[in-house]
PDB file of C-alpha atoms in Angstrom:
ATOM      1  CA  UNK A   1    -117.492 -38.312  81.547  1.00 93.00           C
ATOM      2  CA  UNK A   2    -118.675 -37.880  85.116  1.00 94.00           C
ATOM      3  CA  UNK A   3    -122.138 -37.709  86.674  1.00 95.00           C
ATOM      4  CA  UNK A   4    -123.021 -36.575  90.179  1.00 94.00           C
ATOM      5  CA  UNK A   5    -123.493 -39.515  92.549  1.00 92.00           C
ATOM      6  CA  UNK A   6    -124.663 -37.608  95.666  1.00 91.00           C
ATOM      7  CA  UNK A   7    -125.544 -34.011  96.609  1.00 92.00           C
ATOM      8  CA  UNK A   8    -122.567 -31.674  96.790  1.00 95.00           C
ATOM      9  CA  UNK A   9    -121.409 -29.437  99.588  1.00 96.00           C
ATOM     10  CA  UNK A  10    -120.721 -25.923  98.302  1.00 96.00           C
ATOM     11  CA  UNK A  11    -119.367 -23.089 100.461  1.00 97.00           C
ATOM     12  CA  UNK A  12    -118.957 -19.493  99.317  1.00 98.00           C
ATOM     13  CA  UNK A  13    -116.764 -17.311 101.521  1.00 98.00           C
ATOM     14  CA  UNK A  14    -116.873 -13.605 100.685  1.00 98.00           C
ATOM     15  CA  UNK A  15    -114.466 -10.844 101.693  1.00 98.00           C
ATOM     16  CA  UNK A  16    -114.074  -7.189 100.761  1.00 98.00           C
ATOM     17  CA  UNK A  17    -111.018  -4.984 100.338  1.00 98.00           C
ATOM     18  CA  UNK A  18    -112.290  -2.603 103.031  1.00 97.00           C
ATOM     19  CA  UNK A  19    -114.903  -2.823 105.812  1.00 97.00           C
ATOM     20  CA  UNK A  20    -115.477   0.950 105.771  1.00 98.00           C
ATOM     21  CA  UNK A  21    -115.446   3.412 102.848  1.00 98.00           C
ATOM     22  CA  UNK A  22    -116.793   6.819 101.916  1.00 98.00           C
ATOM     23  CA  UNK A  23    -119.846   7.209  99.692  1.00 97.00           C
ATOM     24  CA  UNK A  24    -118.768   6.964  96.018  1.00 97.00           C
ATOM     25  CA  UNK A  25    -115.646   4.911  96.735  1.00 98.00           C
ATOM     26  CA  UNK A  26    -115.043   1.443  95.333  1.00 97.00           C
ATOM     27  CA  UNK A  27    -114.602  -1.889  97.072  1.00 98.00           C
ATOM     28  CA  UNK A  28    -113.063  -5.025  95.595  1.00 98.00           C
ATOM     29  CA  UNK A  29    -115.128  -8.114  96.390  1.00 98.00           C
ATOM     30  CA  UNK A  30    -113.622 -11.599  96.623  1.00 98.00           C
ATOM     31  CA  UNK A  31    -115.330 -14.991  96.895  1.00 98.00           C
ATOM     32  CA  UNK A  32    -113.661 -18.337  97.556  1.00 98.00           C
ATOM     33  CA  UNK A  33    -115.673 -21.409  96.527  1.00 97.00           C
ATOM     34  CA  UNK A  34    -115.119 -24.816  98.103  1.00 97.00           C
ATOM     35  CA  UNK A  35    -116.999 -27.737  96.495  1.00 95.00           C
ATOM     36  CA  UNK A  36    -117.024 -31.360  97.589  1.00 94.00           C
ATOM     37  CA  UNK A  37    -119.124 -34.115  96.102  1.00 92.00           C
ATOM     38  CA  UNK A  38    -119.102 -37.636  94.757  1.00 94.00           C
ATOM     39  CA  UNK A  39    -118.760 -37.911  90.994  1.00 95.00           C
ATOM     40  CA  UNK A  40    -118.922 -41.243  89.192  1.00 94.00           C
ATOM     41  CA  UNK A  41    -117.158 -41.884  85.903  1.00 95.00           C
ATOM     42  CA  UNK A  42    -119.422 -43.574  83.355  1.00 94.00           C
ATOM     43  CA  UNK A  43    -119.187 -44.439  79.667  1.00 94.00           C
ATOM     44  CA  UNK A  44    -121.160 -42.224  77.295  1.00 90.00           C
ATOM     45  CA  UNK A  45    -123.514 -45.131  76.514  1.00 92.00           C
ATOM     46  CA  UNK A  46    -124.810 -45.114  80.124  1.00 93.00           C
ATOM     47  CA  UNK A  47    -125.766 -41.444  80.051  1.00 91.00           C
ATOM     48  CA  UNK A  48    -129.525 -40.943  80.186  1.00 90.00           C
ATOM     49  CA  UNK A  49    -131.488 -38.293  78.259  1.00 89.00           C
ATOM     50  CA  UNK A  50    -131.131 -34.891  79.940  1.00 88.00           C
ATOM     51  CA  UNK A  51    -128.686 -36.122  82.596  1.00 91.00           C
ATOM     52  CA  UNK A  52    -126.134 -33.540  83.718  1.00 93.00           C
ATOM     53  CA  UNK A  53    -122.523 -34.529  83.146  1.00 94.00           C
ATOM     54  CA  UNK A  54    -119.055 -32.978  83.165  1.00 93.00           C
ATOM     55  CA  UNK A  55    -115.747 -33.900  81.531  1.00 92.00           C
ATOM     56  CA  UNK A  56    -113.931 -33.509  84.850  1.00 91.00           C
ATOM     57  CA  UNK A  57    -115.322 -33.173  88.392  1.00 89.00           C
ATOM     58  CA  UNK A  58    -115.169 -29.590  89.720  1.00 86.00           C
ATOM     59  CA  UNK A  59    -112.006 -28.590  91.544  1.00 91.00           C
ATOM     60  CA  UNK A  60    -112.416 -28.613  95.300  1.00 95.00           C
ATOM     61  CA  UNK A  61    -111.098 -25.099  95.862  1.00 97.00           C
ATOM     62  CA  UNK A  62    -111.559 -22.127  93.542  1.00 97.00           C
ATOM     63  CA  UNK A  63    -109.748 -19.211  95.198  1.00 97.00           C
ATOM     64  CA  UNK A  64    -111.669 -16.500  93.320  1.00 98.00           C
ATOM     65  CA  UNK A  65    -115.174 -16.665  91.786  1.00 97.00           C
ATOM     66  CA  UNK A  66    -116.553 -13.198  92.664  1.00 97.00           C
ATOM     67  CA  UNK A  67    -117.048 -12.385  88.966  1.00 96.00           C
ATOM     68  CA  UNK A  68    -119.273 -15.415  88.337  1.00 95.00           C
ATOM     69  CA  UNK A  69    -121.659 -15.300  91.302  1.00 97.00           C
ATOM     70  CA  UNK A  70    -124.790 -13.213  91.695  1.00 97.00           C
ATOM     71  CA  UNK A  71    -124.938 -10.711  94.546  1.00 98.00           C
ATOM     72  CA  UNK A  72    -127.816  -9.988  96.892  1.00 98.00           C
ATOM     73  CA  UNK A  73    -127.493  -6.355  97.988  1.00 98.00           C
ATOM     74  CA  UNK A  74    -129.240  -4.894 101.056  1.00 98.00           C
ATOM     75  CA  UNK A  75    -130.452  -2.192 100.838  1.00 98.00           C
ATOM     76  CA  UNK A  76    -131.309  -2.540  97.151  1.00 96.00           C
ATOM     77  CA  UNK A  77    -129.657  -0.126  94.699  1.00 95.00           C
ATOM     78  CA  UNK A  78    -126.977   0.872  97.221  1.00 97.00           C
ATOM     79  CA  UNK A  79    -124.169  -0.562  95.080  1.00 97.00           C
ATOM     80  CA  UNK A  80    -123.153  -0.257  91.441  1.00 97.00           C
ATOM     81  CA  UNK A  81    -121.182  -3.212  90.098  1.00 97.00           C
ATOM     82  CA  UNK A  82    -118.508  -2.439  87.525  1.00 96.00           C
ATOM     83  CA  UNK A  83    -118.972  -4.349  84.266  1.00 92.00           C
ATOM     84  CA  UNK A  84    -115.278  -4.583  83.355  1.00 90.00           C
ATOM     85  CA  UNK A  85    -113.853  -8.091  83.708  1.00 89.00           C
ATOM     86  CA  UNK A  86    -111.080  -8.324  86.305  1.00 91.00           C
ATOM     87  CA  UNK A  87    -108.205 -10.650  85.372  1.00 94.00           C
ATOM     88  CA  UNK A  88    -108.024 -11.922  88.950  1.00 95.00           C
ATOM     89  CA  UNK A  89    -111.795 -12.743  88.762  1.00 96.00           C
ATOM     90  CA  UNK A  90    -112.661 -10.370  91.613  1.00 97.00           C
ATOM     91  CA  UNK A  91    -115.601  -7.941  91.388  1.00 97.00           C
ATOM     92  CA  UNK A  92    -115.395  -4.165  91.803  1.00 97.00           C
ATOM     93  CA  UNK A  93    -118.343  -2.237  93.213  1.00 97.00           C
ATOM     94  CA  UNK A  94    -119.007   1.441  93.953  1.00 98.00           C
ATOM     95  CA  UNK A  95    -120.846   2.228  97.191  1.00 98.00           C
ATOM     96  CA  UNK A  96    -123.701   4.625  96.363  1.00 97.00           C
ATOM     97  CA  UNK A  97    -125.572   5.225  99.632  1.00 95.00           C
ATOM     98  CA  UNK A  98    -124.402   5.880 103.181  1.00 97.00           C
ATOM     99  CA  UNK A  99    -125.079   3.359 105.954  1.00 97.00           C
ATOM    100  CA  UNK A 100    -124.512  -0.355 106.350  1.00 98.00           C
ATOM    101  CA  UNK A 101    -124.501  -2.316 103.069  1.00 98.00           C
ATOM    102  CA  UNK A 102    -124.681  -6.119 103.101  1.00 98.00           C
ATOM    103  CA  UNK A 103    -123.520  -8.102 100.067  1.00 98.00           C
ATOM    104  CA  UNK A 104    -124.193 -11.846  99.880  1.00 98.00           C
ATOM    105  CA  UNK A 105    -122.802 -14.070  97.107  1.00 98.00           C
ATOM    106  CA  UNK A 106    -125.269 -16.502  95.506  1.00 98.00           C
ATOM    107  CA  UNK A 107    -124.462 -19.359  93.139  1.00 97.00           C
ATOM    108  CA  UNK A 108    -126.349 -22.129  91.376  1.00 95.00           C
ATOM    109  CA  UNK A 109    -124.996 -25.619  92.087  1.00 94.00           C
ATOM    110  CA  UNK A 110    -123.679 -27.491  89.031  1.00 91.00           C
ATOM    111  CA  UNK A 111    -125.783 -30.540  88.112  1.00 93.00           C
ATOM    112  CA  UNK A 112    -128.323 -29.971  90.900  1.00 94.00           C
ATOM    113  CA  UNK A 113    -131.308 -28.396  89.136  1.00 91.00           C
ATOM    114  CA  UNK A 114    -132.951 -25.603  91.141  1.00 93.00           C
ATOM    115  CA  UNK A 115    -130.405 -25.660  93.989  1.00 95.00           C
ATOM    116  CA  UNK A 116    -128.863 -22.347  94.993  1.00 97.00           C
ATOM    117  CA  UNK A 117    -126.242 -21.687  97.664  1.00 97.00           C
ATOM    118  CA  UNK A 118    -125.882 -18.455  99.657  1.00 98.00           C
ATOM    119  CA  UNK A 119    -122.421 -17.540 100.911  1.00 98.00           C
ATOM    120  CA  UNK A 120    -121.200 -15.614 103.903  1.00 95.00           C
ATOM    121  CA  UNK A 121    -122.388 -12.003 103.751  1.00 97.00           C
ATOM    122  CA  UNK A 122    -119.966  -9.079 103.714  1.00 98.00           C
ATOM    123  CA  UNK A 123    -120.923  -5.907 105.583  1.00 98.00           C
ATOM    124  CA  UNK A 124    -119.498  -2.557 104.541  1.00 98.00           C
ATOM    125  CA  UNK A 125    -120.014   0.675 106.428  1.00 98.00           C
ATOM    126  CA  UNK A 126    -120.421   3.566 103.985  1.00 98.00           C
ATOM    127  CA  UNK A 127    -119.852   7.079 105.364  1.00 96.00           C
TER     128      UNK A 127
END
């Protein structure tokens, strides 16, 4: 098993299938996650009560995590996220209101209690 030995660096890079759409149209959101950190392998006997551990350190590059991040949407209620799971792990959203919509991916950091990372925002112009 592995425990975190130092804070991780986590980057979320978001993209969208289109920078401009009409009101009511859908956009496919994509997020690439890059994680680097130092993980130390320890025997189970050295694990302390409540300590976070993993079987294998996280992969450095996950090409698609849009389905598993939270999204900050500005303005609020301007987007409806589809609930159907996408096999490619992307996220589909319908643009509800005209104007500029900003979507920012947000993710909790594994084994770092209370730490959240904000990714690059995506701006979509809705006509």
